[in-house]
XYZ file of C-alpha atoms in Angstrom:
88
model
C 0.000 0.000 0.000
C 2.784 2.441 0.904
C 4.545 1.748 -2.399
C 1.351 2.483 -4.304
C 0.977 5.788 -2.468
C 4.456 6.689 -3.728
C 3.527 5.739 -7.309
C 5.829 2.728 -7.404
C 5.641 -1.042 -6.951
C 7.840 -4.050 -6.315
C 7.883 -4.607 -10.082
C 9.118 -1.048 -10.634
C 11.869 -1.499 -8.023
C 12.875 -4.766 -9.708
C 13.053 -3.164 -13.166
C 15.100 -0.237 -11.851
C 17.730 -2.631 -10.484
C 17.630 -5.318 -13.163
C 16.074 -7.949 -10.874
C 13.015 -10.100 -11.294
C 9.889 -9.110 -9.392
C 9.926 -12.451 -7.591
C 13.375 -11.736 -6.102
C 12.199 -8.393 -4.753
C 8.989 -9.862 -3.331
C 10.987 -12.701 -1.770
C 12.830 -10.081 0.301
C 9.563 -9.465 2.140
C 9.635 -13.069 3.400
C 13.327 -13.865 3.781
C 16.495 -11.787 4.242
C 17.899 -10.467 0.964
C 19.996 -7.453 1.839
C 20.230 -5.641 -1.506
C 16.509 -5.987 -2.138
C 15.694 -4.891 1.423
C 17.725 -1.727 0.851
C 15.979 -1.027 -2.462
C 12.506 -1.436 -0.948
C 13.426 0.695 2.066
C 14.849 3.413 -0.206
C 11.603 3.492 -2.189
C 9.739 4.114 1.077
C 12.292 6.633 2.421
C 13.071 4.294 5.313
C 16.101 2.391 6.505
C 16.155 -1.409 6.205
C 16.326 -1.533 10.010
C 13.061 0.420 10.308
C 11.300 -1.600 7.617
C 12.496 -5.040 8.785
C 13.184 -4.618 12.537
C 12.958 -8.362 13.189
C 16.092 -8.850 11.052
C 18.255 -6.476 13.117
C 19.342 -6.357 16.751
C 19.146 -3.295 19.025
C 22.563 -2.086 17.799
C 21.387 -2.124 14.159
C 23.425 -5.204 13.193
C 21.858 -8.007 11.196
C 20.775 -10.916 13.357
C 21.857 -13.468 10.754
C 24.508 -12.905 8.095
C 23.052 -12.785 4.629
C 24.625 -14.833 1.892
C 24.738 -12.736 -1.247
C 26.884 -14.051 -4.065
C 25.655 -11.710 -6.795
C 28.364 -9.073 -6.414
C 30.555 -10.271 -3.598
C 32.417 -13.159 -5.218
C 30.824 -15.805 -3.028
C 31.225 -13.894 0.224
C 28.438 -12.948 2.582
C 27.706 -9.389 3.702
C 30.337 -9.601 6.423
C 33.018 -10.515 3.881
C 33.439 -14.105 5.017
C 33.223 -17.080 2.729
C 30.312 -19.370 3.609
C 31.325 -22.522 5.484
C 31.076 -25.764 3.598
C 29.735 -28.837 5.287
C 32.051 -31.812 5.650
C 29.991 -33.795 3.136
C 29.918 -31.043 0.495
C 32.167 -31.427 -2.515
């Protein structure tokens, strides 16, 4: 509703960033940092204000987000994801 009041939509945010609409809408259900930032920007909010359950009181993410799109396989904190012993 708030996006509509600002004459935008999840589809418009997706097009502006070269993402699919489903990726942007998925950020509403599960942590996707870049998409969270884009949605928050469209609403003139911070990601912390829009998704408070994903951040602690200090403003740090509760769970690191794995984003391989632009980080070369590293998560937001710059660490490579751990591989399980059985993974090849």
